[in-house]
mmCIF file of C-alpha atoms in Angstrom:
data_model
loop_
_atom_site.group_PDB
_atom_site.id
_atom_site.type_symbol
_atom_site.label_atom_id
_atom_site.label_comp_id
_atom_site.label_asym_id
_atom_site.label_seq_id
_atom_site.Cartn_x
_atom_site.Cartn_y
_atom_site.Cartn_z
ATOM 1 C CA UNK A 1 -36.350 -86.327 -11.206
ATOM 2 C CA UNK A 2 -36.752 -85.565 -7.561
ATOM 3 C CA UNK A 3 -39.859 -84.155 -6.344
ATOM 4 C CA UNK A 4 -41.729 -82.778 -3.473
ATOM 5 C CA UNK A 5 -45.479 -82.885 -3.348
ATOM 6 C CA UNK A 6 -47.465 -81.356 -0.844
ATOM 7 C CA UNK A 7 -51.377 -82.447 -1.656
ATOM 8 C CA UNK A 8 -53.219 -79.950 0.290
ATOM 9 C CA UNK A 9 -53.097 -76.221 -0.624
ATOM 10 C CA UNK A 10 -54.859 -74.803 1.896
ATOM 11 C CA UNK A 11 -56.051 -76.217 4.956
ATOM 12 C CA UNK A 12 -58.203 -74.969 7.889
ATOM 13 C CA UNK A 13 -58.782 -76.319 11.253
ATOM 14 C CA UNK A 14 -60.129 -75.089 14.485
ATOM 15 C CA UNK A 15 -58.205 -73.904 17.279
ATOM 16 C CA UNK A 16 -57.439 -77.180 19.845
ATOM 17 C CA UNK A 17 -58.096 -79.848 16.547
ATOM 18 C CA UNK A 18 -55.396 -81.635 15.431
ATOM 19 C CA UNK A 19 -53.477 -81.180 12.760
ATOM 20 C CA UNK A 20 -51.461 -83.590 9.910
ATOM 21 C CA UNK A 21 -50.147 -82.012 6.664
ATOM 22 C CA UNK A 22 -49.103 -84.086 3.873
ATOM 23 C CA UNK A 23 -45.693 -84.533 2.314
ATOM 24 C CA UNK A 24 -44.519 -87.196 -0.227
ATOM 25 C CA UNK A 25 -41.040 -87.298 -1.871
ATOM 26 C CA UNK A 26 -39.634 -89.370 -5.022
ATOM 27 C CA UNK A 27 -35.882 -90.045 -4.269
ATOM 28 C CA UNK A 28 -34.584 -93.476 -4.551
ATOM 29 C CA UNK A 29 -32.217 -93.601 -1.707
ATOM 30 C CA UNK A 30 -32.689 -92.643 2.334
ATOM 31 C CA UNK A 31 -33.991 -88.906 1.807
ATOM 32 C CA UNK A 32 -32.965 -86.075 4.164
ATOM 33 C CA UNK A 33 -36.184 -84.324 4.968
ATOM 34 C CA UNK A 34 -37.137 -81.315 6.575
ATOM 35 C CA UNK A 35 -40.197 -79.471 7.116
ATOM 36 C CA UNK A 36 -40.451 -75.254 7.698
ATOM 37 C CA UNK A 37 -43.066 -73.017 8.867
ATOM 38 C CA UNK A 38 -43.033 -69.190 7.144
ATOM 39 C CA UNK A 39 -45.472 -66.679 8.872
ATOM 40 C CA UNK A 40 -46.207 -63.968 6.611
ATOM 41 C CA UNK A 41 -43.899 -61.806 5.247
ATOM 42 C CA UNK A 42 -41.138 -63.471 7.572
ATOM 43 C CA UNK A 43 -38.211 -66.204 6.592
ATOM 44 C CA UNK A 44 -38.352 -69.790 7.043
ATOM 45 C CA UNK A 45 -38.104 -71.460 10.363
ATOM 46 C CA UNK A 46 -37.069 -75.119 10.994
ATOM 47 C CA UNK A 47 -39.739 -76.980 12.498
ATOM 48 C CA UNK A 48 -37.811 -80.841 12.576
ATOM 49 C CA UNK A 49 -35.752 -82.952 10.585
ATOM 50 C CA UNK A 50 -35.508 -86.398 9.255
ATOM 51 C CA UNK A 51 -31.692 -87.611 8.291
ATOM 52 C CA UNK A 52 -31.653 -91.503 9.721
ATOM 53 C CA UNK A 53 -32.624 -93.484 13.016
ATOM 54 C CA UNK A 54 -35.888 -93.275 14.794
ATOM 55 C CA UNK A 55 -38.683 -92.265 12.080
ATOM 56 C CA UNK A 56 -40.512 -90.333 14.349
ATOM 57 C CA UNK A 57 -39.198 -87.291 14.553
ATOM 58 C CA UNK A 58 -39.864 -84.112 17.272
ATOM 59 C CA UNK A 59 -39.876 -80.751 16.542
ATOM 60 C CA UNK A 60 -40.359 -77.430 17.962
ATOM 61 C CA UNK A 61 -44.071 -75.658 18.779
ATOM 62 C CA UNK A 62 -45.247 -79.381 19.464
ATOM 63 C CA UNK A 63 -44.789 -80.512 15.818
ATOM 64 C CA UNK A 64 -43.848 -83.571 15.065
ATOM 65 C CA UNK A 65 -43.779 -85.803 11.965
ATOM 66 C CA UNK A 66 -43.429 -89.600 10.812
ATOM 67 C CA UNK A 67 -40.956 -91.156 8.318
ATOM 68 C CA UNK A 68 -42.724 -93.949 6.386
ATOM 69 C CA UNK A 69 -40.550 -95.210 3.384
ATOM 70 C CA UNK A 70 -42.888 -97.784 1.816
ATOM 71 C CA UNK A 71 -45.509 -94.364 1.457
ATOM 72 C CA UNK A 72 -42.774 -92.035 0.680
ATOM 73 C CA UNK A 73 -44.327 -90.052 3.124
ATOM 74 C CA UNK A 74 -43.375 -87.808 5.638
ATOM 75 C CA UNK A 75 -46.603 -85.898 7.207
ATOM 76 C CA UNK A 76 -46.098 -83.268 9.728
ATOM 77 C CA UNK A 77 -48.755 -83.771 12.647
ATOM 78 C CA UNK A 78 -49.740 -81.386 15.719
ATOM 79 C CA UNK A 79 -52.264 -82.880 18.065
ATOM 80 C CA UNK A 80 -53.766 -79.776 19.345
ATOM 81 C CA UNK A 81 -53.488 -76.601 17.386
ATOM 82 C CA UNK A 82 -53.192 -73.230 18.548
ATOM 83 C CA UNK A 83 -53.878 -69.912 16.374
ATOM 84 C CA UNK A 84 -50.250 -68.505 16.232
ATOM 85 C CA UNK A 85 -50.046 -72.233 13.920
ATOM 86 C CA UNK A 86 -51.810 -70.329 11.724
ATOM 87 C CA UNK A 87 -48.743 -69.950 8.714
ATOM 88 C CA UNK A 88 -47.290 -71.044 5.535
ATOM 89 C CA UNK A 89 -45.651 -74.667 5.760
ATOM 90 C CA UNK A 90 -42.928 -76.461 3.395
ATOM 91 C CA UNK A 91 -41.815 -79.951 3.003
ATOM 92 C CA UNK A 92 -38.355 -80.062 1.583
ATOM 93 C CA UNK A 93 -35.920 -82.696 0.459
ATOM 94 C CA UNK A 94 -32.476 -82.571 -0.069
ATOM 95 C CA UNK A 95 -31.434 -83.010 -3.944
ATOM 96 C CA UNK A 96 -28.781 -86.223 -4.996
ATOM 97 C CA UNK A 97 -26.470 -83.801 -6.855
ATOM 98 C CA UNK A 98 -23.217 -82.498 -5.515
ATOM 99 C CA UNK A 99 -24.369 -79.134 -4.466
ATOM 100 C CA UNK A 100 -27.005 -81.092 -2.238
ATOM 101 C CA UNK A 101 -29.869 -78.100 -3.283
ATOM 102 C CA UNK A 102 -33.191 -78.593 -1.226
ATOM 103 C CA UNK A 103 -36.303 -79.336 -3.340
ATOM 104 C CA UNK A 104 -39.211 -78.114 -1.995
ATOM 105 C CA UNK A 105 -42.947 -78.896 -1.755
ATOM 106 C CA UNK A 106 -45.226 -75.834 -2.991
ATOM 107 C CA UNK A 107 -46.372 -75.415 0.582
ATOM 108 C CA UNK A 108 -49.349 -75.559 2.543
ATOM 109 C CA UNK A 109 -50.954 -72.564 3.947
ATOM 110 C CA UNK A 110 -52.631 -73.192 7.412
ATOM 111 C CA UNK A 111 -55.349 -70.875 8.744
ATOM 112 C CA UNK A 112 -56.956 -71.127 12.371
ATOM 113 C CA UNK A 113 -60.745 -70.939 13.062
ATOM 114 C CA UNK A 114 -61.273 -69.473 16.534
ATOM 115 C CA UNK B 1 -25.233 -71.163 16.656
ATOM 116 C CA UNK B 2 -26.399 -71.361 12.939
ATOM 117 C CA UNK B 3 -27.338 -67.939 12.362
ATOM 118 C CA UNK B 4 -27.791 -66.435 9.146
ATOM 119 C CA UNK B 5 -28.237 -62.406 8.830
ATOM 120 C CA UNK B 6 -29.375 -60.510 5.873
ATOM 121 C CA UNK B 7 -28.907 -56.837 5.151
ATOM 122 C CA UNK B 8 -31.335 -54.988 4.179
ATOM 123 C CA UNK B 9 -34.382 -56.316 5.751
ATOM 124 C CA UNK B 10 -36.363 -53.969 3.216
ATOM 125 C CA UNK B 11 -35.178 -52.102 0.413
ATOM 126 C CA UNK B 12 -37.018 -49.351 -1.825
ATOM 127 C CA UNK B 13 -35.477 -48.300 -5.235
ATOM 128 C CA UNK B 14 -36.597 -46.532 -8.203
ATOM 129 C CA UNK B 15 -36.222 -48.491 -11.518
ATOM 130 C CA UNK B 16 -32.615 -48.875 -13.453
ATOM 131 C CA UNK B 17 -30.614 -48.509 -10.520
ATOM 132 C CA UNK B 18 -28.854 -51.622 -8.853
ATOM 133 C CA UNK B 19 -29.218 -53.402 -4.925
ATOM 134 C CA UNK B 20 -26.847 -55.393 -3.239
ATOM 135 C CA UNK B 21 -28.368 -57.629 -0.781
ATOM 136 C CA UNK B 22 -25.556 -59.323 1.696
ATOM 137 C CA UNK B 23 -25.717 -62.404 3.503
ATOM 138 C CA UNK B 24 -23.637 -63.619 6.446
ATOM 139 C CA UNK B 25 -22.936 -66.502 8.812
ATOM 140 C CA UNK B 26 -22.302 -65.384 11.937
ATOM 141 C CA UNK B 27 -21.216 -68.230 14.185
ATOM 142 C CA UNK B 28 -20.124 -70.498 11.332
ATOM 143 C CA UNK B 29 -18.053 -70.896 8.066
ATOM 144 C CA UNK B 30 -20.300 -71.446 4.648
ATOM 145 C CA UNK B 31 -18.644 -73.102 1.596
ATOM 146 C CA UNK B 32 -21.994 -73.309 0.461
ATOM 147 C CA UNK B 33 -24.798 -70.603 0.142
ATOM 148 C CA UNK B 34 -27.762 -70.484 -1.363
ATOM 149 C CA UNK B 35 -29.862 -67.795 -3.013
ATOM 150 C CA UNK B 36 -33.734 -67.881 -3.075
ATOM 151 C CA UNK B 37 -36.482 -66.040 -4.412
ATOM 152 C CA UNK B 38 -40.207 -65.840 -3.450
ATOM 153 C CA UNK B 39 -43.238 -64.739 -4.906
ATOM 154 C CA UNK B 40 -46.544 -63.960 -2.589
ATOM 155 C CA UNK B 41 -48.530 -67.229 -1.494
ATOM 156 C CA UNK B 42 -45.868 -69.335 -3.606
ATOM 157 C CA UNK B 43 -42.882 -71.515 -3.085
ATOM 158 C CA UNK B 44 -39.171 -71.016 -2.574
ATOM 159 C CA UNK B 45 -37.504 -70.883 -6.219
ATOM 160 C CA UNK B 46 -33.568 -71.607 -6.097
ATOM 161 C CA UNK B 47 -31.975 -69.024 -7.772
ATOM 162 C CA UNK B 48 -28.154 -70.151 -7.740
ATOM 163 C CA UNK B 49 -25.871 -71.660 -5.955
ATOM 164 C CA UNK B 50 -22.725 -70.046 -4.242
ATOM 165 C CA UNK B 51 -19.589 -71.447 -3.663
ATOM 166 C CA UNK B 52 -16.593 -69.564 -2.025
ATOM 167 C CA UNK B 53 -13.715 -68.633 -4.225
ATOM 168 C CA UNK B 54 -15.807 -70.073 -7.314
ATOM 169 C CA UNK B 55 -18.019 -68.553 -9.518
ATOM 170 C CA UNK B 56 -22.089 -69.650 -8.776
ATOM 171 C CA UNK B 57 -23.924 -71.794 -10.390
ATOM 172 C CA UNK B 58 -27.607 -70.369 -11.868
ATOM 173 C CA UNK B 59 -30.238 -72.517 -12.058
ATOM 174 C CA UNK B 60 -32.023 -72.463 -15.631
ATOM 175 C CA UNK B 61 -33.792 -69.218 -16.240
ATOM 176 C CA UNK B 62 -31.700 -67.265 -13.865
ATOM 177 C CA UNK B 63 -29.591 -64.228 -15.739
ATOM 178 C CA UNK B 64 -26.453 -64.408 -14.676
ATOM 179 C CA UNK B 65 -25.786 -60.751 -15.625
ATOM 180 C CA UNK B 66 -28.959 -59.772 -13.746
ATOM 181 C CA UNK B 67 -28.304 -61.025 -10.331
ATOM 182 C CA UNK B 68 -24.660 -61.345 -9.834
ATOM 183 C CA UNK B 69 -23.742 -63.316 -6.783
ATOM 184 C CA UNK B 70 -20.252 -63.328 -4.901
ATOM 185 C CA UNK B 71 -19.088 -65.399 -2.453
ATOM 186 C CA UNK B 72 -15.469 -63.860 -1.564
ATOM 187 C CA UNK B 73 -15.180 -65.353 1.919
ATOM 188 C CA UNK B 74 -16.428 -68.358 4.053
ATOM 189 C CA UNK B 75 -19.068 -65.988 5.776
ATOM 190 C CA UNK B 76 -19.935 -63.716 3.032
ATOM 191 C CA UNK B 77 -22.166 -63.883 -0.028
ATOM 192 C CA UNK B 78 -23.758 -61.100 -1.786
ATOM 193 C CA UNK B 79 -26.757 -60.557 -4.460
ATOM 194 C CA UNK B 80 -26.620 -57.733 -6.370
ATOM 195 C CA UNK B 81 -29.663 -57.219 -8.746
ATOM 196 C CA UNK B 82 -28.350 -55.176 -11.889
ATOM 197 C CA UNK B 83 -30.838 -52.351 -13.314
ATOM 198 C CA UNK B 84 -33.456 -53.149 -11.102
ATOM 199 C CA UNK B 85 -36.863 -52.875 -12.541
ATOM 200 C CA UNK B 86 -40.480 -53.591 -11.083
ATOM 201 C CA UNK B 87 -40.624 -56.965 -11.956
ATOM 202 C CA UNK B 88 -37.820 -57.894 -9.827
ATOM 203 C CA UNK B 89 -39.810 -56.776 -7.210
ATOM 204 C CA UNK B 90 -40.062 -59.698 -4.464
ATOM 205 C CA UNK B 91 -38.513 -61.956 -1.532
ATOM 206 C CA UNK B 92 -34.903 -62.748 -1.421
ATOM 207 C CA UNK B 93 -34.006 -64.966 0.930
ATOM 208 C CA UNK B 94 -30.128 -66.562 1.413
ATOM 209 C CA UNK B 95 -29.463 -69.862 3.612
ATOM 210 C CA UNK B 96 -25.686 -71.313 4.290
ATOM 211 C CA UNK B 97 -24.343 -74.745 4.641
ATOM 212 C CA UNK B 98 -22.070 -75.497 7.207
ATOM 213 C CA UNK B 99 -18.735 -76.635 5.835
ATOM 214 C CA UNK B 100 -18.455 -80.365 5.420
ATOM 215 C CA UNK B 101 -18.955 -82.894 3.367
ATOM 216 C CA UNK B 102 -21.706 -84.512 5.013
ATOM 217 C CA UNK B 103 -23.667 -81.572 5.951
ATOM 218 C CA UNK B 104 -26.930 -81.385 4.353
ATOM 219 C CA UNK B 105 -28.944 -78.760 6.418
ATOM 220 C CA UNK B 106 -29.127 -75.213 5.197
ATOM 221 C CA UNK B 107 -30.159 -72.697 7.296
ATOM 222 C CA UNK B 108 -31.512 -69.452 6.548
ATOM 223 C CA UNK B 109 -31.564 -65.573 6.729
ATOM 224 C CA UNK B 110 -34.661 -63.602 7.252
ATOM 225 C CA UNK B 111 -34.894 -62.243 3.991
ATOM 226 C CA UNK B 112 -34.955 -59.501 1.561
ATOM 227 C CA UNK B 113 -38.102 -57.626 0.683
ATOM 228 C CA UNK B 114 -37.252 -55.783 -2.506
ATOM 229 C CA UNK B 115 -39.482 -53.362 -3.683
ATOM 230 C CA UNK B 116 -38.563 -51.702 -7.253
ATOM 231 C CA UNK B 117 -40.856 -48.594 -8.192
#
């Protein structure tokens, strides 16, 4: 079955370190990957997607992240971090069945040392 | 474009009685919708899956007859949660595919906090 796994829990870095959150799929085929950011008690935000071409892939607030297919990997990076980072973050992967569902990573949550 | 509203942003209601939670593309038609739910510091859990003119399809462990969904038009879905009680308490958040075969990004309302007394 297709699966999302997103190693770290909980990570904390200091404001102005950089950043790189794991994600690693199982799906046999070219995956179509995304990754959101949730701040608290507020709905999900696209940060970037991966669907084919150049594997690596700019997003929004500086994000950006790397396709790597022989790692099954696709880690979200930030060079320089900056406290409003500070959030809830989840890999996804779109499902091979018809109804093309997203399975999702259980999220890592990001806090921000001054 | 790609803009998904939810109404209500928050809803209170005392225990046994019933909440319909809409979704709506705004700029776009959705064959597809999705229906979410979220508990604190945890992961989005699919609930079902909503496709216009067609009864949804609940993922395992989902009651049907507790959270009916209904997807009459292309930009309209709704949630209703049947005899609410306190353990239904939580996030609900929608998202809507674009029509087309080939589209595989969903995109996503704000959410629903439900909060059953």
């Amino acid at each position: 079955a297709q699966s999302v796994t997103q190693p770290d829990i909980h990570i904390t870095v200091s404001e102005g370190a950089s950043l790189e959150l794991r994600c690693n799929y199982s799906y046999g085929a070219t995956p179509y990957l995304f990754w959101y950011v949730q701040s608290p008690g507020q709905g999900l935000q696209l940060l970037l997607k991966y669907f084919s071409g150049d594997t690596l892939v700019q997003g929004i607030k500086g994000f950006e992240a790397e396709f790597k297919r022989s790692q099954s990997s696709f880690n979200l990076r930030k060079p320089s971090v900056h406290w409003s980072d500070a959030a809830e973050y989840f890999c996804a992967v779109v499902s091979a069945g018809n109804n093309r569902k997203l399975i999702w990573g259980l999220g890592t949550s990001l806090a921000v040392n001054p | 474009g790609a803009v998904v509203s939810q109404h209500p942003s928050r809803v209170i209601c005392k225990s046994g009685t019933s909440v319909k939670i809409e979704c709506r593309s705004l700029d776009f038609q959705a064959t597809t919708m999705f229906w979410y739910r979220q508990f604190p510091k945890q992961s989005l859990m699919l609930m079902a899956t909503s496709n216009e003119g067609s009864k949804a399809t609940y993922e395992q462990g989902v009651e049907k007859d507790k959270f009916l969904i209904n997807h009459a038009s292309l930009t309209l879905s709704t949630l209703t949660v049947t005899s609410a009680h306190p353990e239904d308490s939580s996030f609900y958040i929608c998202s809507a595919r674009v029509s087309g075969r080939n589209n595989n990004e969903q995109f996503f309302g704000p959410g629903t906090r439900l909060t059953v007394l």
